Amino acid sequence: MSGADWIAADWGTSNLRVWAMRRGDVVAEAASDAGMNAVSRDGFEPALMALIEPWLDGPVEVIACGMVGSRQGWAEAPYQSVPCRPAGRLTLAPTTDPRLTVRLLSGVSQAEPADVMRGEETQIAGLLARQPDFDGVLCLPGTHTKWARISAGELCHFRTAMTGELFALLERHSVLRHSLGDGWDGDAFDEALDETLSRPERVATALFTLRAEGLLNGEDGPRARARLSGLLIGAELAAMKPYWLGQEVALIGAPRLNEIYRAALAHVGLEARAHDATELVLAGLTAAKEAG
Amino acid sequence: MSGADWIAADWGTSNLRVWAMRRGDVVAEAASDAGMNAVSRDGFEPALMALIEPWLDGPVEVIACGMVGSRQGWAEAPYQSVPCRPAGRLTLAPTTDPRLTVRLLSGVSQAEPADVMRGEETQIAGLLARQPDFDGVLCLPGTHTKWARISAGELCHFRTAMTGELFALLERHSVLRHSLGDGWDGDAFDEALDETLSRPERVATALFTLRAEGLLNGEDGPRARARLSGLLIGAELAAMKPYWLGQEVALIGAPRLNEIYRAALAHVGLEARAHDATELVLAGLTAAKEAG
C-alpha cells in the first residue's frame, strides 16, 4: 500500500498501535512494544516512524491517544476536567521530520474523588460517535478498569479500580503463582464473585485460602484462577454499586475481558452490551480527526 | 567461640538464620539469604553447614522451623491440624555429615477454611512457653499476617491475610510505585484505616486514588505510603473483626511492623502487647528442643 489520509495511534504504557486510514477505512496497521515505559523523551518520533514510514508518500497527520500525552510522554496534553465531551482537545507534539504532524488527545481528570484516565476517554468518544444518545454507565475493563457515567453526550463522573493490575501482580509475583493454572471454571467464578460482592472484606482472607486449598486439597489450577478473578471482580462490583445499580451498563474492552465482565454483570441481573475496545478507540480517533 | 549444645534455625522462604545455643544462651549467631527459594533439594545441608561449621566440635543437633519443612524443603514435616499444641512434632531430615542431626518442626494446617502456617507456629509456641496461660488472640504481622485464637495452651483456629505481600507488590511493581515515597504520616494512616475498616469495599477504588492524587495534587510520598498501609490494614481488620472484637490481642512481629499494627489496634480501642518475633521463635525452638 502507499498513501494514507491520516494515521490513528493508540499509544499506551506497554504498546504502540497504528492504523493507516484512507477514506474512513483502515488500509494498513502495525504495532510494536514501544510503549511509553520503553521509550525515552527523544525516542517517540523514531518509535512512531519505525512503524509508519512505509506508509508515507507526503505530509501526514497522526492523531494519538493514551499515555503518550502524559507528563512523561511525548508532550503533555493537559487533562480535560469532568464534566466534558471526552477526547475533545488536541495538543501538538514537537517533531523533526517535516512530513509529520502529530497531535495528542487529552486525558480526563476528576478532582473529587481524585481520578484520571488517558486513552479510555477516546474509546468513550468512539461510543458516543456511534451512539450520541447513550445515557448510562460504561465499564471499561482492563489493567485499570474504569467506570464512567455518561449523560447528554458528556462524561460526568468516573472511578478506577486496579483489578486487572492486582490480578496480574498476584498471578505473576505472589505466592499464588504456584496455585493458578490455565483454564477457567465458570461456577467457581460465580461463587467467588458472590462471596466478595456481599462481603467485600473477605478478599483479605480469601486470597491466601486459594494457596492453602492448593496445598491441602490439591485444588486444581483453573478453579483457583477463576476464583481469584471472581474475588477481585466481586470486590470491584461492591465498590462500584452506585454506578451500576439500576443502570444501563455497556462494556468496552478486549473480547475476553468483556466476556468475563458480562458474566459478572449478568450475575447481578444486568444485561450489558459489549463493545470491542479497538473498534471504539479507532472510532474515537476518527471523530477527533474529523472535529479537529 | 567453640562448641554448642545445639543449634536453633529459622529457615524461611528468603532467609536462613541460625543460633548456637549453650546452657540456654545464644553464644553465636549467623544468617544468609539461602532461603528455601534459593536452595535446591541437595543444597540444604551445604547451605546450613556454610553457616554452622565453625561452631562444630563434635556431634550437634539442629532444630529448624519454617518453610524448610515444606514439601519443597529439605524434608516434608507433615502439618499438625488445629486444634493442637503448636510446634509439637519433629521430623528427621536426611544428612550426610555424621556430626549432624537435623530435625524439622511441623507447620499447622486447618481444613475449614483451608489455611496453613510454617514458622509462625514456633513463635506461638515461644509465647506459650513464656505465658502458658495466655488465652486470647495473637496477631503475627508479616508477609502473610496470621491471626490465631489460643486457648488452653492450644492453637484453635487461624486465618491468613496477605497484607504484607500485597503492600510489597503494590510498592514495587504497580503503578503506585511512582507515588509512594519514604517516610510516614500517622494521621494519613489512621484516616485510611478508618475508611476501609468501615467500608472495606473501598479498597478497590482507593488504591488508584493514591496515584491520581499524586498526579493531580502533587500528593507527597510519605502520606501516600501511610495511606496505602492504612487502607490494606483497615481491610484486614474488617475481615478479622471476629478475631479481635472484645478480645485480648498480642502482637508477634518485627519491631516496625508491631508498631504499625499496635497503632491500628489502638485505633479500634485495643491495647496490644507486642512481642519480638525473633525472641519468640528462639523461645519456641528451645521449647521444642527441651520437649523433643
Coordinates of C-alpha atoms in Angstrom, one line a residue:
Chain A
M1 CA 0.0 0.0 0.0
S2 CA 1.1 3.6 -0.3
G3 CA -0.5 6.8 1.0
A4 CA -2.7 7.4 4.0
D5 CA -5.1 10.3 4.5
W6 CA -4.1 10.3 8.2
I7 CA -2.8 7.9 10.8
A8 CA -4.5 6.8 14.0
A9 CA -2.4 5.8 17.0
D10 CA -3.2 4.2 20.4
W11 CA -0.1 4.7 22.4
G12 CA -0.2 3.3 25.9
T13 CA 2.2 2.3 28.6
S14 CA 3.2 -1.0 27.1
N15 CA 2.3 -0.9 23.4
L16 CA 2.0 1.3 20.3
R17 CA -0.6 0.5 17.7
V18 CA -1.1 2.5 14.5
W19 CA -3.6 2.4 11.6
A20 CA -3.3 4.0 8.2
M21 CA -6.6 5.5 7.3
R22 CA -8.0 6.2 3.9
R23 CA -11.5 7.4 3.1
G24 CA -12.6 6.2 6.5
D25 CA -11.2 2.7 6.2
V26 CA -8.2 1.1 7.8
V27 CA -5.8 0.2 4.9
A28 CA -2.9 -0.9 7.0
E29 CA -2.0 -1.5 10.6
A30 CA 1.1 -2.1 12.7
A31 CA 2.1 -2.5 16.3
S32 CA 5.2 -2.6 18.5
D33 CA 6.1 -2.9 22.1
A34 CA 7.5 0.7 22.1
G35 CA 5.0 1.7 24.8
M36 CA 5.6 4.8 26.9
N37 CA 7.6 2.8 29.5
A38 CA 10.1 1.6 26.9
V39 CA 10.7 5.0 25.2
S40 CA 12.8 7.9 26.3
R41 CA 11.8 11.5 25.7
D42 CA 13.7 11.6 22.3
G43 CA 12.5 8.2 21.3
F44 CA 8.9 8.9 20.5
E45 CA 9.3 10.1 16.9
P46 CA 11.7 7.3 16.0
A47 CA 9.4 4.7 17.5
L48 CA 6.5 6.1 15.6
M49 CA 8.4 6.4 12.3
A50 CA 9.7 2.8 12.7
L51 CA 6.1 1.7 12.2
I52 CA 4.6 4.3 9.8
E53 CA 7.5 5.3 7.5
P54 CA 6.5 2.7 4.8
W55 CA 3.1 4.4 4.6
L56 CA 4.3 7.9 4.0
D57 CA 4.4 9.5 0.5
G58 CA 3.9 13.0 1.6
P59 CA 2.8 15.0 4.7
V60 CA 0.6 13.2 7.1
E61 CA -1.2 13.9 10.3
V62 CA -1.1 11.5 13.2
I63 CA -3.8 11.6 15.9
A64 CA -2.7 9.7 19.0
C65 CA -4.3 8.9 22.4
G66 CA -3.1 7.3 25.6
M67 CA -0.1 7.7 27.9
V68 CA 1.9 9.3 25.1
G69 CA 0.1 12.6 26.1
S70 CA 1.2 12.3 29.8
R71 CA 3.8 14.4 31.5
Q72 CA 6.4 11.7 30.9
G73 CA 5.2 11.2 27.3
W74 CA 6.0 12.9 24.0
A75 CA 4.3 16.1 25.1
E76 CA 1.9 16.9 27.9
A77 CA -1.7 17.1 26.7
P78 CA -3.4 18.7 29.7
Y79 CA -6.3 16.9 31.2
Q80 CA -9.9 17.9 30.5
S81 CA -11.9 18.0 33.7
V82 CA -15.3 16.3 34.2
P83 CA -17.9 17.0 33.1
C84 CA -16.7 17.2 29.5
R85 CA -17.1 15.8 26.0
P86 CA -14.3 13.3 26.1
A87 CA -11.4 13.3 23.6
G88 CA -12.2 16.9 22.8
R89 CA -8.8 18.6 22.9
L90 CA -5.6 18.1 20.8
T91 CA -2.1 19.2 21.6
L92 CA 0.7 19.5 19.0
A93 CA 3.8 17.3 19.7
P94 CA 7.2 18.5 18.6
T95 CA 8.5 16.7 15.5
T96 CA 11.7 16.9 13.4
D97 CA 10.5 15.1 10.2
P98 CA 8.9 17.8 8.1
R99 CA 6.3 15.3 6.7
L100 CA 5.0 14.7 10.2
T101 CA 2.3 16.5 12.2
V102 CA 1.4 14.7 15.5
R103 CA -1.4 15.8 17.7
L104 CA -2.2 14.2 21.1
L105 CA -5.6 13.8 22.7
S106 CA -6.1 14.9 26.2
G107 CA -7.0 12.6 29.0
V108 CA -9.7 13.4 31.5
S109 CA -9.3 14.2 35.2
Q110 CA -11.7 14.4 38.1
A111 CA -10.9 16.5 41.2
E112 CA -13.1 14.7 43.8
P113 CA -12.5 11.9 44.3
A114 CA -9.2 12.3 42.5
D115 CA -9.1 10.2 39.4
V116 CA -7.5 10.2 35.9
M117 CA -7.8 8.5 32.6
R118 CA -5.7 8.6 29.4
G119 CA -6.9 6.5 26.4
E120 CA -10.2 5.3 27.7
E121 CA -11.7 8.8 27.0
T122 CA -11.1 8.1 23.3
Q123 CA -12.9 4.8 23.5
I124 CA -15.8 6.6 25.2
A125 CA -15.8 9.2 22.5
G126 CA -15.9 6.4 19.9
L127 CA -19.0 5.0 21.6
L128 CA -20.6 8.5 21.7
A129 CA -19.8 8.9 18.0
R130 CA -21.8 5.8 17.2
Q131 CA -24.5 6.3 19.8
P132 CA -24.8 10.0 20.5
D133 CA -27.8 9.5 22.8
F134 CA -26.2 6.9 25.0
D135 CA -27.2 7.6 28.6
G136 CA -26.0 5.3 31.3
V137 CA -22.8 3.7 32.6
L138 CA -19.8 2.4 30.8
C139 CA -17.4 -0.1 32.2
L140 CA -14.0 -0.4 30.5
P141 CA -12.3 -3.4 32.0
G142 CA -8.5 -3.5 31.8
T143 CA -5.4 -3.1 33.9
H144 CA -7.1 -0.1 35.5
T145 CA -10.8 -0.7 35.0
K146 CA -12.8 2.5 34.5
W147 CA -16.5 3.0 35.4
A148 CA -18.0 6.1 33.8
R149 CA -21.3 7.9 34.0
I150 CA -22.4 9.3 30.6
S151 CA -25.2 11.8 30.1
A152 CA -26.1 14.3 27.4
G153 CA -23.0 13.4 25.4
E154 CA -20.7 14.1 28.3
L155 CA -18.5 12.1 30.7
C156 CA -19.9 13.2 34.1
H157 CA -18.1 11.2 36.7
F158 CA -15.8 8.2 36.8
R159 CA -13.9 5.8 39.1
T160 CA -10.9 3.5 38.6
A161 CA -10.4 0.0 40.1
M162 CA -6.9 -1.6 39.8
T163 CA -8.5 -5.0 39.4
G164 CA -6.6 -6.0 36.3
E165 CA -3.2 -4.9 37.7
L166 CA -3.9 -6.7 41.0
F167 CA -4.8 -9.9 39.2
A168 CA -1.6 -9.7 37.1
L169 CA 0.6 -9.0 40.2
L170 CA -0.9 -11.8 42.1
E171 CA -0.7 -14.2 39.2
R172 CA 3.0 -13.4 38.3
H173 CA 4.7 -12.3 41.5
S174 CA 2.8 -13.6 44.6
V175 CA 2.7 -16.9 46.4
L176 CA -0.5 -17.6 44.4
R177 CA 1.6 -18.1 41.2
H178 CA 2.1 -21.7 42.4
S179 CA -1.6 -22.3 42.6
L180 CA -3.1 -20.7 39.4
G181 CA -3.2 -23.0 36.4
D182 CA -4.5 -22.3 32.9
G183 CA -8.2 -22.7 32.1
W184 CA -11.4 -21.5 33.6
D185 CA -14.2 -22.6 35.9
G186 CA -17.4 -20.6 35.5
D187 CA -19.1 -21.9 38.6
A188 CA -16.0 -21.1 40.7
F189 CA -16.0 -17.6 39.3
D190 CA -19.7 -17.1 40.1
E191 CA -19.3 -18.4 43.7
A192 CA -16.2 -16.2 44.4
L193 CA -18.0 -13.2 42.9
D194 CA -20.9 -13.7 45.2
E195 CA -18.6 -14.0 48.2
T196 CA -16.9 -10.7 47.9
L197 CA -19.8 -8.8 46.3
S198 CA -21.8 -9.4 49.5
R199 CA -18.8 -9.5 51.9
P200 CA -16.0 -7.4 50.3
E201 CA -13.9 -7.6 53.4
R202 CA -13.4 -11.3 52.7
V203 CA -10.9 -10.5 49.9
A204 CA -8.3 -10.1 52.6
T205 CA -8.5 -13.7 53.8
A206 CA -9.8 -15.4 50.6
L207 CA -6.7 -14.8 48.6
F208 CA -4.4 -17.0 50.8
T209 CA -7.2 -19.6 51.1
L210 CA -6.5 -20.2 47.3
R211 CA -3.0 -21.1 48.2
A212 CA -3.9 -23.2 51.2
E213 CA -6.6 -25.1 49.2
G214 CA -3.9 -25.9 46.6
L215 CA -1.6 -27.2 49.2
L216 CA -4.1 -29.1 51.3
N217 CA -6.7 -30.3 48.8
G218 CA -4.7 -30.3 45.6
E219 CA -7.3 -27.8 44.4
D220 CA -6.9 -27.5 40.6
G221 CA -5.5 -24.5 38.8
P222 CA -8.4 -23.5 36.6
R223 CA -10.7 -23.3 39.7
A224 CA -8.2 -21.2 41.6
R225 CA -7.7 -18.8 38.6
A226 CA -11.4 -18.3 38.2
R227 CA -11.9 -17.9 41.9
L228 CA -9.1 -15.2 42.1
S229 CA -10.8 -13.3 39.2
G230 CA -14.2 -13.7 40.8
L231 CA -13.0 -12.5 44.2
L232 CA -11.4 -9.4 42.7
I233 CA -14.2 -8.5 40.4
G234 CA -16.8 -9.2 43.1
A235 CA -15.0 -6.6 45.3
E236 CA -14.9 -4.2 42.4
L237 CA -18.6 -4.6 41.8
A238 CA -19.2 -4.0 45.5
A239 CA -17.3 -0.7 45.3
M240 CA -19.0 0.3 42.1
K241 CA -22.5 -0.5 43.1
P242 CA -23.6 3.2 43.0
Y243 CA -22.5 3.1 39.3
W244 CA -24.3 0.0 38.1
L245 CA -27.3 -0.4 40.3
G246 CA -30.5 0.1 38.2
Q247 CA -28.5 1.5 35.3
E248 CA -28.0 0.6 31.7
V249 CA -24.4 -0.6 31.5
A250 CA -22.3 -1.2 28.4
L251 CA -18.8 -2.7 28.3
I252 CA -15.8 -1.5 26.3
G253 CA -12.9 -3.9 26.4
A254 CA -11.0 -6.7 24.9
P255 CA -13.2 -9.6 23.9
R256 CA -12.0 -12.0 26.7
L257 CA -12.4 -9.3 29.4
N258 CA -15.8 -8.3 28.1
E259 CA -16.9 -11.9 28.4
I260 CA -15.8 -12.1 32.0
Y261 CA -17.4 -8.8 33.0
R262 CA -20.5 -9.7 31.1
A263 CA -20.8 -12.9 33.1
A264 CA -20.2 -10.8 36.3
L265 CA -22.9 -8.3 35.4
A266 CA -25.3 -11.0 34.3
H267 CA -24.9 -12.4 37.8
V268 CA -26.2 -9.2 39.3
G269 CA -29.1 -9.1 36.8
L270 CA -27.6 -6.7 34.2
E271 CA -27.5 -7.4 30.5
A272 CA -24.6 -5.4 29.3
R273 CA -23.9 -4.9 25.6
A274 CA -20.2 -5.4 24.9
H275 CA -18.2 -3.2 22.5
D276 CA -14.7 -4.0 21.2
A277 CA -12.2 -1.5 22.6
T278 CA -10.1 -1.5 19.5
E279 CA -13.0 -0.6 17.3
L280 CA -14.1 2.2 19.6
V281 CA -10.6 3.7 20.0
L282 CA -10.5 3.9 16.2
A283 CA -13.9 5.4 16.1
G284 CA -12.9 7.9 18.8
L285 CA -9.6 8.9 17.0
T286 CA -11.6 9.3 13.8
A287 CA -14.1 11.6 15.5
A288 CA -11.3 13.6 16.9
K289 CA -9.7 13.9 13.4
E290 CA -13.0 15.0 11.9
A291 CA -13.6 17.5 14.6
G292 CA -10.1 18.8 14.8
Chain B
M1 CA 33.8 -19.5 70.2
S2 CA 33.7 -23.3 70.0
G3 CA 31.1 -25.8 70.9
A4 CA 27.3 -25.5 71.0
D5 CA 24.9 -27.7 73.0
W6 CA 22.6 -27.5 70.0
I7 CA 21.7 -25.1 67.1
A8 CA 18.4 -23.3 66.5
A9 CA 17.4 -22.5 62.9
D10 CA 14.7 -20.3 61.5
W11 CA 14.6 -21.2 57.8
G12 CA 12.1 -19.3 55.7
T13 CA 11.4 -18.6 52.1
S14 CA 14.0 -15.9 51.8
N15 CA 16.4 -16.3 54.7
L16 CA 18.2 -18.7 56.9
R17 CA 19.1 -17.7 60.5
V18 CA 21.0 -19.8 63.0
W19 CA 21.9 -19.5 66.6
A20 CA 24.5 -21.5 68.6
M21 CA 22.9 -22.3 72.0
R22 CA 24.8 -23.2 75.1
R23 CA 23.2 -23.6 78.5
G24 CA 20.1 -21.8 77.3
D25 CA 22.0 -18.8 75.9
V26 CA 22.8 -17.7 72.4
V27 CA 26.6 -17.8 72.1
A28 CA 26.8 -17.1 68.4
E29 CA 24.5 -16.3 65.5
A30 CA 24.7 -16.1 61.7
A31 CA 22.4 -15.6 58.8
S32 CA 22.4 -15.9 55.0
D33 CA 20.0 -15.4 52.1
A34 CA 19.9 -19.2 51.5
G35 CA 16.2 -19.2 51.9
M36 CA 14.1 -22.1 50.6
N37 CA 13.5 -20.3 47.3
A38 CA 17.3 -20.1 46.7
V39 CA 18.2 -23.7 47.6
S40 CA 17.8 -26.9 45.6
R41 CA 16.9 -30.2 47.2
D42 CA 20.6 -31.1 47.6
G43 CA 21.5 -27.7 48.8
F44 CA 20.1 -27.6 52.2
E45 CA 22.9 -29.4 54.1
P46 CA 25.7 -27.3 52.4
A47 CA 23.7 -24.1 53.0
L48 CA 23.4 -24.9 56.7
M49 CA 27.0 -26.1 57.0
A50 CA 28.2 -22.9 55.4
L51 CA 26.9 -21.1 58.5
I52 CA 27.4 -23.5 61.4
E53 CA 30.6 -25.5 60.5
P54 CA 32.8 -23.0 62.5
W55 CA 30.7 -23.9 65.6
L56 CA 31.1 -27.7 65.4
D57 CA 33.5 -29.6 67.6
G58 CA 31.5 -32.8 67.7
P59 CA 28.0 -34.1 67.0
V60 CA 25.3 -31.5 67.2
E61 CA 21.6 -31.4 66.8
V62 CA 19.8 -28.7 64.8
I63 CA 16.2 -27.8 65.4
A64 CA 14.7 -25.9 62.5
C65 CA 11.4 -24.3 61.7
G66 CA 9.8 -22.7 58.7
M67 CA 9.5 -23.5 55.0
V68 CA 12.5 -25.8 55.2
G69 CA 9.9 -28.4 56.4
S70 CA 7.6 -28.0 53.4
R71 CA 7.1 -30.4 50.5
Q72 CA 9.7 -28.4 48.5
G73 CA 12.0 -28.2 51.5
W74 CA 14.7 -30.4 53.0
A75 CA 12.2 -33.0 54.1
E76 CA 8.4 -32.7 54.5
A77 CA 7.4 -32.3 58.1
P78 CA 3.7 -33.1 57.9
Y79 CA 1.3 -30.4 59.2
Q80 CA -0.3 -30.7 62.6
S81 CA -4.0 -30.0 62.4
V82 CA -5.8 -27.5 64.6
P83 CA -6.6 -27.7 67.4
C84 CA -3.1 -28.6 68.6
R85 CA -0.1 -27.6 70.7
P86 CA 1.9 -25.7 68.1
A87 CA 5.5 -26.8 67.2
G88 CA 4.8 -30.1 68.8
R89 CA 6.2 -32.5 66.2
L90 CA 9.7 -33.1 64.8
T91 CA 10.8 -34.8 61.6
L92 CA 14.3 -36.1 60.9
A93 CA 15.9 -34.6 57.8
P94 CA 18.4 -36.8 55.8
T95 CA 22.0 -35.7 56.3
T96 CA 25.4 -36.9 55.1
D97 CA 27.8 -35.3 57.6
P98 CA 28.0 -37.7 60.5
R99 CA 28.2 -34.9 63.1
L100 CA 24.8 -33.5 62.1
T101 CA 21.3 -34.4 63.3
V102 CA 18.7 -32.1 61.8
R103 CA 15.0 -32.2 62.9
L104 CA 12.3 -30.0 61.4
L105 CA 9.3 -28.7 63.2
S106 CA 5.8 -29.2 61.6
G107 CA 3.7 -26.4 60.4
V108 CA 0.0 -26.3 61.2
S109 CA -2.9 -26.7 58.9
Q110 CA -6.6 -26.0 59.2
A111 CA -9.2 -27.8 57.0
E112 CA -12.1 -25.3 57.1
P113 CA -11.5 -22.6 56.0
A114 CA -8.3 -24.0 54.4
D115 CA -5.2 -22.4 55.9
V116 CA -1.6 -23.2 56.6
M117 CA 1.4 -21.8 58.5
R118 CA 5.0 -22.8 58.7
G119 CA 7.2 -20.9 61.1
E120 CA 4.6 -18.8 62.9
E121 CA 3.6 -21.9 65.0
T122 CA 7.1 -21.8 66.6
Q123 CA 6.7 -18.2 67.5
I124 CA 3.3 -19.1 69.1
A125 CA 4.9 -22.0 70.9
G126 CA 7.5 -19.5 72.2
L127 CA 4.8 -17.2 73.6
L128 CA 3.1 -20.2 75.2
A129 CA 6.4 -21.3 76.7
R130 CA 6.7 -17.9 78.4
Q131 CA 3.0 -17.4 79.1
P132 CA 1.4 -20.9 79.4
D133 CA -1.9 -19.4 80.5
F134 CA -2.3 -17.0 77.6
D135 CA -5.9 -17.0 76.4
G136 CA -6.8 -14.7 73.6
V137 CA -5.8 -13.8 70.1
L138 CA -2.4 -13.5 68.5
C139 CA -1.7 -11.3 65.5
L140 CA 1.6 -12.1 63.7
P141 CA 2.1 -9.4 61.1
G142 CA 4.3 -10.2 58.2
T143 CA 4.3 -11.0 54.5
H144 CA 1.4 -13.3 55.3
T145 CA -0.2 -12.0 58.5
K146 CA -1.6 -14.7 60.8
W147 CA -4.4 -14.2 63.3
A148 CA -4.7 -17.1 65.7
R149 CA -7.0 -18.0 68.6
I150 CA -5.2 -19.5 71.5
S151 CA -7.0 -21.3 74.4
A152 CA -5.9 -23.8 77.0
G153 CA -2.4 -23.9 75.5
E154 CA -3.6 -24.8 72.1
L155 CA -3.8 -23.1 68.7
C156 CA -7.6 -23.4 68.0
H157 CA -8.2 -21.6 64.8
F158 CA -6.4 -19.2 62.5
R159 CA -6.6 -17.1 59.3
T160 CA -4.1 -15.5 57.0
A161 CA -4.2 -12.1 55.3
M162 CA -1.7 -11.4 52.5
T163 CA -1.4 -7.8 53.6
G164 CA 2.3 -7.6 53.7
E165 CA 2.7 -9.3 50.3
L166 CA 0.1 -7.0 48.7
F167 CA 1.8 -3.9 50.1
A168 CA 5.2 -5.1 48.8
L169 CA 3.7 -6.0 45.3
L170 CA 2.0 -2.6 45.0
E171 CA 5.0 -0.8 46.3
R172 CA 7.5 -2.5 43.9
H173 CA 5.6 -3.5 40.8
S174 CA 2.4 -1.5 40.5
V175 CA 1.7 2.0 39.1
L176 CA 1.7 3.1 42.7
R177 CA 5.5 2.7 42.8
H178 CA 5.6 6.2 41.3
S179 CA 3.6 7.7 44.1
L180 CA 5.0 6.2 47.3
G181 CA 7.9 8.0 48.9
D182 CA 9.8 7.2 52.0
G183 CA 8.6 8.4 55.4
W184 CA 5.4 8.1 57.3
D185 CA 2.3 10.1 58.1
G186 CA 0.4 8.8 61.2
D187 CA -2.7 10.9 60.6
A188 CA -3.0 9.7 57.0
F189 CA -2.6 6.1 58.2
D190 CA -5.4 6.5 60.7
E191 CA -7.7 8.1 58.2
A192 CA -7.2 5.4 55.6
L193 CA -7.6 2.7 58.2
D194 CA -11.0 4.1 59.2
E195 CA -12.0 4.3 55.6
T196 CA -11.6 0.6 54.8
L197 CA -12.4 -0.7 58.2
S198 CA -15.9 0.7 57.9
R199 CA -16.2 0.4 54.1
P200 CA -13.9 -2.5 53.1
E201 CA -15.2 -2.4 49.5
R202 CA -13.4 1.0 49.1
V203 CA -10.0 -0.7 48.8
A204 CA -10.9 -1.4 45.2
T205 CA -11.1 2.3 44.3
A206 CA -9.0 3.9 46.9
L207 CA -5.7 2.4 45.6
F208 CA -5.8 4.2 42.3
T209 CA -6.9 7.4 44.1
L210 CA -3.4 7.4 45.6
R211 CA -1.9 7.5 42.1
A212 CA -4.4 10.2 40.9
E213 CA -3.8 12.4 44.0
G214 CA -0.1 12.2 43.2
L215 CA -0.6 13.2 39.6
L216 CA -3.2 15.9 40.2
N217 CA -2.4 17.4 43.6
G218 CA 1.3 16.5 43.9
E219 CA 0.3 14.5 47.0
D220 CA 3.5 13.7 48.9
G221 CA 5.0 10.3 49.1
P222 CA 5.0 9.7 52.9
R223 CA 1.3 10.4 53.0
A224 CA 0.6 8.0 50.1
R225 CA 2.8 5.3 51.7
A226 CA 1.0 5.6 55.1
R227 CA -2.4 5.7 53.3
L228 CA -1.6 2.5 51.3
S229 CA -0.7 0.8 54.5
G230 CA -3.8 2.1 56.3
L231 CA -6.1 1.0 53.5
L232 CA -4.7 -2.5 53.5
I233 CA -4.6 -3.0 57.2
G234 CA -8.1 -1.4 57.6
A235 CA -9.4 -4.0 55.2
E236 CA -7.6 -6.8 57.1
L237 CA -9.0 -5.6 60.4
A238 CA -12.5 -5.6 58.8
A239 CA -12.0 -9.2 57.7
M240 CA -10.5 -10.2 61.1
K241 CA -13.1 -8.5 63.3
P242 CA -14.4 -11.8 64.6
Y243 CA -10.9 -12.4 65.9
W244 CA -10.2 -9.2 67.7
L245 CA -13.5 -7.8 68.8
G246 CA -13.6 -7.8 72.5
Q247 CA -10.5 -10.0 72.8
E248 CA -7.1 -9.7 74.4
V249 CA -4.8 -9.4 71.5
A250 CA -1.0 -9.7 71.5
L251 CA 1.3 -9.0 68.6
I252 CA 4.3 -11.1 67.5
G253 CA 6.4 -9.4 64.8
A254 CA 9.3 -7.4 63.8
P255 CA 9.5 -4.1 65.8
R256 CA 8.5 -1.8 62.9
L257 CA 5.5 -4.0 62.0
N258 CA 4.5 -4.4 65.6
E259 CA 4.4 -0.6 65.9
I260 CA 2.2 -0.1 62.8
Y261 CA -0.2 -2.8 64.0
R262 CA -0.2 -1.5 67.5
A263 CA -1.3 1.9 66.2
A264 CA -4.0 0.2 64.1
L265 CA -5.3 -1.8 67.1
A266 CA -5.2 1.2 69.3
H267 CA -7.4 2.9 66.8
V268 CA -10.1 0.3 67.4
G269 CA -9.6 0.5 71.2
L270 CA -7.3 -2.4 71.8
E271 CA -4.1 -2.2 73.7
A272 CA -2.0 -4.9 72.3
R273 CA 1.2 -6.1 73.9
A274 CA 4.0 -6.5 71.4
H275 CA 6.5 -9.3 71.3
D276 CA 9.6 -9.6 69.2
A277 CA 9.3 -12.4 66.7
T278 CA 13.0 -13.3 66.8
E279 CA 12.9 -13.7 70.6
L280 CA 9.8 -15.9 70.4
V281 CA 11.0 -18.1 67.6
L282 CA 14.1 -18.8 69.7
A283 CA 11.9 -19.5 72.7
G284 CA 9.8 -21.8 70.6
L285 CA 12.8 -23.7 69.2
T286 CA 14.2 -24.0 72.7
A287 CA 10.9 -25.4 74.0
A288 CA 10.9 -27.9 71.1
K289 CA 14.4 -29.0 71.9
E290 CA 13.6 -29.5 75.5
A291 CA 10.4 -31.4 74.8
G292 CA 11.9 -33.5 71.9

